[in-house]
Amino acid sequence: MSKAILVIAEQRGGALRQVTLEALHAAQRIKNEGDAVCVAALGQHIGWLGEALAPYGCQSIQLVDHAELEHYNPEAYFTALKPLLQELQPRAVLLGHTAIGRDLAPMLAAHLNAGQISDIIAIEHSDNGGGDIRFTRPIYAGKAFETLHFTAGTAAAEPVVVTIRPNNLPPAEPVEPQQPDAPTPSVVSIDFTPAPSLRTVVKDVVRKTSGKVDLTEAKIIVSGGRGVKSAEGFQPLEQLAEVLGAAIGASRGACDAGYCDYALQIGQTGKVVTPELYIACGISGAIQHLAGMSQSRVIVAINKDPDAPIFQVADYGIVGDLFEVVPLLTEEFKKA
Ligand code: FAD
């Protein structure tokens, strides 16, 4: 039976977040023939999202545009999504494993009485004919992987809620409008009346980082640990990041020492990142730090201690003083 696969889109600062395209890719992978991929987007002044999402092969784009939804508010977002879930009765709901997705997904799963699979990094054995779909996710702080599955088409196993770790699945590709199977999505505006009893209201959001590149979606991260020794010690890393178009990250050691803001912390109790390239400077490689970055495609470690555990996960290791090595790398990359 044809059903809906619902993707909850995320946007920030007038741009669609990359993880939404990755969720759209996941939707195409798990859908059965005849299923409709629907996207829901919430926010304020988000009419542009209709056009931005249209090329990605979805059948409908549901926009909930309201001042109360300008900033993420769990209660307001949940209230706004409930009628949509009721109407679509989705087989699966897909979200990014982001701050918003992690908060919203369990609420949606509880409401739908659905199973939830979180933080997936791969989808296997999927076909479009209703076969078994397997989701892989890291466990034990990235030391092992587990594969979970629900049996597509089995009513007892549906619906499911799935969150997708950013930067692991490929993004959905735009479908050329002239392709015969290119759907023309309907863009639907959904009314939202916030309940007068909303218990929380977001007045303002103060961003702690002015970083040009979002840490969780960055392709390259230059990260500093206690080895940078001071807030000023991050400057060579920032110069390297500037040349590479990278985001800056940090270990908790650097954050605890006051060298940088906790918004930059990567690890078990910080952000989980999966960039193409992770350059760890003056970071020892504690298990809690590895939990947040060990899935990076290529890891480069710069540490003056040859026995630092970070070298065990690094693809390339440079034993040396970061204050000598990092400026040299910056100069070399400038030439490239
Ligand atoms: P250190 O361990 O002090 O390492 C500094 C490194 O810099 C050393 O290897 C040293 O050789 C090198 N160094 C020094 N000077 C130079 C130089 N000039 N050039 C090159 N190298 C140099 N940590 C996280 O990162 N993220 C988390 O989310 C996190 N969560 C935690 C949760 C819990 C419950 C606990 C208990 C701990 C958590 N930690 C976390 C802390 C973690 O255990 C480590 O203490 C922390 O990661 C250490 O940070 P560091 O590597 O920067 O510092």
PDB file of N, CA, C and O and ligand atoms in Angstrom, residues 225-227 229 251-254 265-270 282-286 288-289 302-305 308 320-323, ligand 1:
ATOM      1  N   GLY A 225      43.243  21.624  20.845  1.00  0.00           N
ATOM      2  CA  GLY A 225      43.122  21.084  22.197  1.00  0.00           C
ATOM      3  C   GLY A 225      43.896  21.922  23.195  1.00  0.00           C
ATOM      4  O   GLY A 225      44.307  23.054  22.895  1.00  0.00           O
ATOM      5  N   ARG A 226      44.094  21.323  24.367  1.00  0.00           N
ATOM      6  CA  ARG A 226      44.800  22.053  25.423  1.00  0.00           C
ATOM      7  C   ARG A 226      46.204  22.454  24.975  1.00  0.00           C
ATOM      8  O   ARG A 226      46.784  23.405  25.489  1.00  0.00           O
ATOM      9  N   GLY A 227      46.711  21.727  23.969  1.00  0.00           N
ATOM     10  CA  GLY A 227      48.036  22.049  23.435  1.00  0.00           C
ATOM     11  C   GLY A 227      48.142  23.428  22.807  1.00  0.00           C
ATOM     12  O   GLY A 227      49.257  23.928  22.608  1.00  0.00           O
ATOM     13  N   LYS A 229      47.318  26.089  24.253  1.00  0.00           N
ATOM     14  CA  LYS A 229      47.845  26.807  25.437  1.00  0.00           C
ATOM     15  C   LYS A 229      47.148  28.111  25.819  1.00  0.00           C
ATOM     16  O   LYS A 229      47.295  28.585  26.947  1.00  0.00           O
ATOM     17  N   SER A 251      38.665  20.521  21.622  1.00  0.00           N
ATOM     18  CA  SER A 251      38.452  19.459  22.604  1.00  0.00           C
ATOM     19  C   SER A 251      37.846  20.099  23.850  1.00  0.00           C
ATOM     20  O   SER A 251      37.888  21.330  24.020  1.00  0.00           O
ATOM     21  N   ARG A 252      37.334  19.248  24.713  1.00  0.00           N
ATOM     22  CA  ARG A 252      36.813  19.806  25.961  1.00  0.00           C
ATOM     23  C   ARG A 252      37.944  20.379  26.807  1.00  0.00           C
ATOM     24  O   ARG A 252      37.737  21.336  27.546  1.00  0.00           O
ATOM     25  N   GLY A 253      39.140  19.792  26.652  1.00  0.00           N
ATOM     26  CA  GLY A 253      40.285  20.325  27.379  1.00  0.00           C
ATOM     27  C   GLY A 253      40.487  21.802  27.076  1.00  0.00           C
ATOM     28  O   GLY A 253      40.697  22.622  27.979  1.00  0.00           O
ATOM     29  N   ALA A 254      40.375  22.157  25.783  1.00  0.00           N
ATOM     30  CA  ALA A 254      40.551  23.564  25.381  1.00  0.00           C
ATOM     31  C   ALA A 254      39.392  24.417  25.890  1.00  0.00           C
ATOM     32  O   ALA A 254      39.597  25.566  26.317  1.00  0.00           O
ATOM     33  N   GLN A 265      32.963  22.629  21.188  1.00  0.00           N
ATOM     34  CA  GLN A 265      33.408  21.325  21.711  1.00  0.00           C
ATOM     35  C   GLN A 265      32.910  20.150  20.870  1.00  0.00           C
ATOM     36  O   GLN A 265      31.731  20.022  20.569  1.00  0.00           O
ATOM     37  N   ILE A 266      33.861  19.274  20.566  1.00  0.00           N
ATOM     38  CA  ILE A 266      33.554  18.061  19.806  1.00  0.00           C
ATOM     39  C   ILE A 266      33.780  16.869  20.725  1.00  0.00           C
ATOM     40  O   ILE A 266      34.777  16.822  21.449  1.00  0.00           O
ATOM     41  N   GLY A 267      32.868  15.936  20.699  1.00  0.00           N
ATOM     42  CA  GLY A 267      33.057  14.745  21.515  1.00  0.00           C
ATOM     43  C   GLY A 267      31.771  14.223  22.092  1.00  0.00           C
ATOM     44  O   GLY A 267      30.678  14.625  21.693  1.00  0.00           O
ATOM     45  N   GLN A 268      31.938  13.347  23.046  1.00  0.00           N
ATOM     46  CA  GLN A 268      30.799  12.660  23.659  1.00  0.00           C
ATOM     47  C   GLN A 268      29.790  13.636  24.222  1.00  0.00           C
ATOM     48  O   GLN A 268      28.586  13.426  24.106  1.00  0.00           O
ATOM     49  N   THR A 269      30.266  14.675  24.868  1.00  0.00           N
ATOM     50  CA  THR A 269      29.348  15.657  25.442  1.00  0.00           C
ATOM     51  C   THR A 269      29.367  16.955  24.629  1.00  0.00           C
ATOM     52  O   THR A 269      28.876  17.984  25.097  1.00  0.00           O
ATOM     53  N   GLY A 270      29.916  16.891  23.445  1.00  0.00           N
ATOM     54  CA  GLY A 270      29.904  18.044  22.546  1.00  0.00           C
ATOM     55  C   GLY A 270      29.238  17.660  21.243  1.00  0.00           C
ATOM     56  O   GLY A 270      28.320  16.856  21.223  1.00  0.00           O
ATOM     57  N   GLY A 282      47.201  19.520  18.859  1.00  0.00           N
ATOM     58  CA  GLY A 282      47.390  19.578  20.313  1.00  0.00           C
ATOM     59  C   GLY A 282      46.248  18.939  21.071  1.00  0.00           C
ATOM     60  O   GLY A 282      45.843  19.418  22.126  1.00  0.00           O
ATOM     61  N   ILE A 283      45.722  17.845  20.519  1.00  0.00           N
ATOM     62  CA  ILE A 283      44.631  17.088  21.167  1.00  0.00           C
ATOM     63  C   ILE A 283      45.167  15.692  21.454  1.00  0.00           C
ATOM     64  O   ILE A 283      45.702  15.026  20.561  1.00  0.00           O
ATOM     65  N   SER A 284      45.024  15.223  22.709  1.00  0.00           N
ATOM     66  CA  SER A 284      45.633  13.939  23.070  1.00  0.00           C
ATOM     67  C   SER A 284      44.900  12.755  22.461  1.00  0.00           C
ATOM     68  O   SER A 284      45.501  11.730  22.166  1.00  0.00           O
ATOM     69  N   GLY A 285      43.559  12.887  22.293  1.00  0.00           N
ATOM     70  CA  GLY A 285      42.791  11.781  21.716  1.00  0.00           C
ATOM     71  C   GLY A 285      42.107  10.939  22.776  1.00  0.00           C
ATOM     72  O   GLY A 285      42.041   9.704  22.643  1.00  0.00           O
ATOM     73  N   ALA A 286      41.570  11.586  23.804  1.00  0.00           N
ATOM     74  CA  ALA A 286      40.813  10.864  24.837  1.00  0.00           C
ATOM     75  C   ALA A 286      39.579  10.233  24.190  1.00  0.00           C
ATOM     76  O   ALA A 286      39.047  10.758  23.208  1.00  0.00           O
ATOM     77  N   GLN A 288      36.583  10.199  24.954  1.00  0.00           N
ATOM     78  CA  GLN A 288      35.401  11.070  24.856  1.00  0.00           C
ATOM     79  C   GLN A 288      35.523  12.026  23.682  1.00  0.00           C
ATOM     80  O   GLN A 288      34.526  12.457  23.122  1.00  0.00           O
ATOM     81  N   HIS A 289      36.748  12.397  23.318  1.00  0.00           N
ATOM     82  CA  HIS A 289      36.913  13.251  22.134  1.00  0.00           C
ATOM     83  C   HIS A 289      36.709  12.416  20.870  1.00  0.00           C
ATOM     84  O   HIS A 289      36.016  12.844  19.940  1.00  0.00           O
ATOM     85  N   ILE A 302      48.312  16.470  14.804  1.00  0.00           N
ATOM     86  CA  ILE A 302      49.582  17.174  15.038  1.00  0.00           C
ATOM     87  C   ILE A 302      49.776  17.206  16.554  1.00  0.00           C
ATOM     88  O   ILE A 302      48.950  17.789  17.275  1.00  0.00           O
ATOM     89  N   ASN A 303      50.806  16.534  17.017  1.00  0.00           N
ATOM     90  CA  ASN A 303      51.014  16.460  18.468  1.00  0.00           C
ATOM     91  C   ASN A 303      52.495  16.261  18.721  1.00  0.00           C
ATOM     92  O   ASN A 303      53.161  15.525  17.983  1.00  0.00           O
ATOM     93  N   LYS A 304      52.997  16.909  19.755  1.00  0.00           N
ATOM     94  CA  LYS A 304      54.438  16.766  19.972  1.00  0.00           C
ATOM     95  C   LYS A 304      54.793  15.483  20.733  1.00  0.00           C
ATOM     96  O   LYS A 304      55.966  15.119  20.814  1.00  0.00           O
ATOM     97  N   ASP A 305      53.747  14.788  21.245  1.00  0.00           N
ATOM     98  CA  ASP A 305      53.996  13.525  21.951  1.00  0.00           C
ATOM     99  C   ASP A 305      53.741  12.357  20.990  1.00  0.00           C
ATOM    100  O   ASP A 305      52.603  12.092  20.601  1.00  0.00           O
ATOM    101  N   ALA A 308      50.892   9.963  21.842  1.00  0.00           N
ATOM    102  CA  ALA A 308      49.519  10.456  22.076  1.00  0.00           C
ATOM    103  C   ALA A 308      48.520   9.509  21.406  1.00  0.00           C
ATOM    104  O   ALA A 308      48.703   9.122  20.243  1.00  0.00           O
ATOM    105  N   GLY A 320      55.202  16.915  16.210  1.00  0.00           N
ATOM    106  CA  GLY A 320      55.891  18.200  16.208  1.00  0.00           C
ATOM    107  C   GLY A 320      55.107  19.238  16.969  1.00  0.00           C
ATOM    108  O   GLY A 320      53.986  18.976  17.457  1.00  0.00           O
ATOM    109  N   ASP A 321      55.687  20.420  17.068  1.00  0.00           N
ATOM    110  CA  ASP A 321      55.064  21.532  17.777  1.00  0.00           C
ATOM    111  C   ASP A 321      54.041  22.187  16.847  1.00  0.00           C
ATOM    112  O   ASP A 321      54.394  22.625  15.747  1.00  0.00           O
ATOM    113  N   LEU A 322      52.795  22.237  17.298  1.00  0.00           N
ATOM    114  CA  LEU A 322      51.739  22.771  16.418  1.00  0.00           C
ATOM    115  C   LEU A 322      52.017  24.217  16.004  1.00  0.00           C
ATOM    116  O   LEU A 322      51.589  24.646  14.922  1.00  0.00           O
ATOM    117  N   PHE A 323      52.733  24.955  16.864  1.00  0.00           N
ATOM    118  CA  PHE A 323      52.991  26.363  16.522  1.00  0.00           C
ATOM    119  C   PHE A 323      54.016  26.500  15.382  1.00  0.00           C
ATOM    120  O   PHE A 323      54.158  27.559  14.792  1.00  0.00           O
TER     121      PHE A 323
HETATM  122  P1  FAD B   1      45.110  16.971  26.903  1.00  0.00           P
HETATM  123  O1  FAD B   1      44.649  15.603  27.178  1.00  0.00           O
HETATM  124  O2  FAD B   1      45.745  17.753  28.003  1.00  0.00           O
HETATM  125  O3  FAD B   1      46.083  16.891  25.656  1.00  0.00           O
HETATM  126  C1  FAD B   1      46.811  17.983  25.156  1.00  0.00           C
HETATM  127  C2  FAD B   1      47.704  17.422  24.070  1.00  0.00           C
HETATM  128  O4  FAD B   1      48.386  18.494  23.447  1.00  0.00           O
HETATM  129  C3  FAD B   1      48.764  16.446  24.581  1.00  0.00           C
HETATM  130  O5  FAD B   1      48.665  15.241  23.837  1.00  0.00           O
HETATM  131  C4  FAD B   1      50.089  17.151  24.307  1.00  0.00           C
HETATM  132  O6  FAD B   1      51.130  16.254  23.913  1.00  0.00           O
HETATM  133  C5  FAD B   1      49.705  18.068  23.159  1.00  0.00           C
HETATM  134  N1  FAD B   1      50.526  19.274  23.053  1.00  0.00           N
HETATM  135  C6  FAD B   1      50.866  20.139  24.040  1.00  0.00           C
HETATM  136  N2  FAD B   1      51.568  21.173  23.517  1.00  0.00           N
HETATM  137  C7  FAD B   1      51.667  20.953  22.187  1.00  0.00           C
HETATM  138  C8  FAD B   1      52.274  21.644  21.102  1.00  0.00           C
HETATM  139  N3  FAD B   1      52.885  22.832  21.302  1.00  0.00           N
HETATM  140  N4  FAD B   1      52.191  21.119  19.867  1.00  0.00           N
HETATM  141  C9  FAD B   1      51.588  19.926  19.644  1.00  0.00           C
HETATM  142  N5  FAD B   1      50.986  19.218  20.626  1.00  0.00           N
HETATM  143  C10 FAD B   1      51.018  19.735  21.876  1.00  0.00           C
HETATM  144  N6  FAD B   1      36.660  15.687  25.854  1.00  0.00           N
HETATM  145  C11 FAD B   1      36.353  16.135  24.626  1.00  0.00           C
HETATM  146  O7  FAD B   1      37.226  16.558  23.868  1.00  0.00           O
HETATM  147  N7  FAD B   1      35.055  16.143  24.216  1.00  0.00           N
HETATM  148  C12 FAD B   1      34.030  15.694  24.986  1.00  0.00           C
HETATM  149  O8  FAD B   1      32.878  15.734  24.552  1.00  0.00           O
HETATM  150  C13 FAD B   1      34.343  15.201  26.275  1.00  0.00           C
HETATM  151  N8  FAD B   1      33.366  14.712  27.086  1.00  0.00           N
HETATM  152  C14 FAD B   1      33.721  14.181  28.298  1.00  0.00           C
HETATM  153  C15 FAD B   1      32.728  13.589  29.081  1.00  0.00           C
HETATM  154  C16 FAD B   1      33.067  13.024  30.298  1.00  0.00           C
HETATM  155  C17 FAD B   1      31.994  12.377  31.113  1.00  0.00           C
HETATM  156  C18 FAD B   1      34.408  13.053  30.737  1.00  0.00           C
HETATM  157  C19 FAD B   1      34.788  12.425  32.052  1.00  0.00           C
HETATM  158  C20 FAD B   1      35.383  13.651  29.980  1.00  0.00           C
HETATM  159  C21 FAD B   1      35.054  14.230  28.744  1.00  0.00           C
HETATM  160  N9  FAD B   1      36.027  14.825  27.949  1.00  0.00           N
HETATM  161  C22 FAD B   1      35.700  15.246  26.699  1.00  0.00           C
HETATM  162  C23 FAD B   1      37.375  15.100  28.441  1.00  0.00           C
HETATM  163  C24 FAD B   1      38.409  14.111  27.959  1.00  0.00           C
HETATM  164  O9  FAD B   1      38.458  13.007  28.836  1.00  0.00           O
HETATM  165  C25 FAD B   1      39.818  14.773  27.931  1.00  0.00           C
HETATM  166  O10 FAD B   1      40.100  15.282  29.204  1.00  0.00           O
HETATM  167  C26 FAD B   1      39.936  15.918  26.924  1.00  0.00           C
HETATM  168  O11 FAD B   1      39.493  15.480  25.659  1.00  0.00           O
HETATM  169  C27 FAD B   1      41.395  16.339  26.834  1.00  0.00           C
HETATM  170  O12 FAD B   1      41.517  17.438  25.974  1.00  0.00           O
HETATM  171  P2  FAD B   1      42.891  17.678  25.202  1.00  0.00           P
HETATM  172  O13 FAD B   1      43.220  16.485  24.381  1.00  0.00           O
HETATM  173  O14 FAD B   1      42.763  18.976  24.523  1.00  0.00           O
HETATM  174  O15 FAD B   1      43.915  17.878  26.404  1.00  0.00           O
END
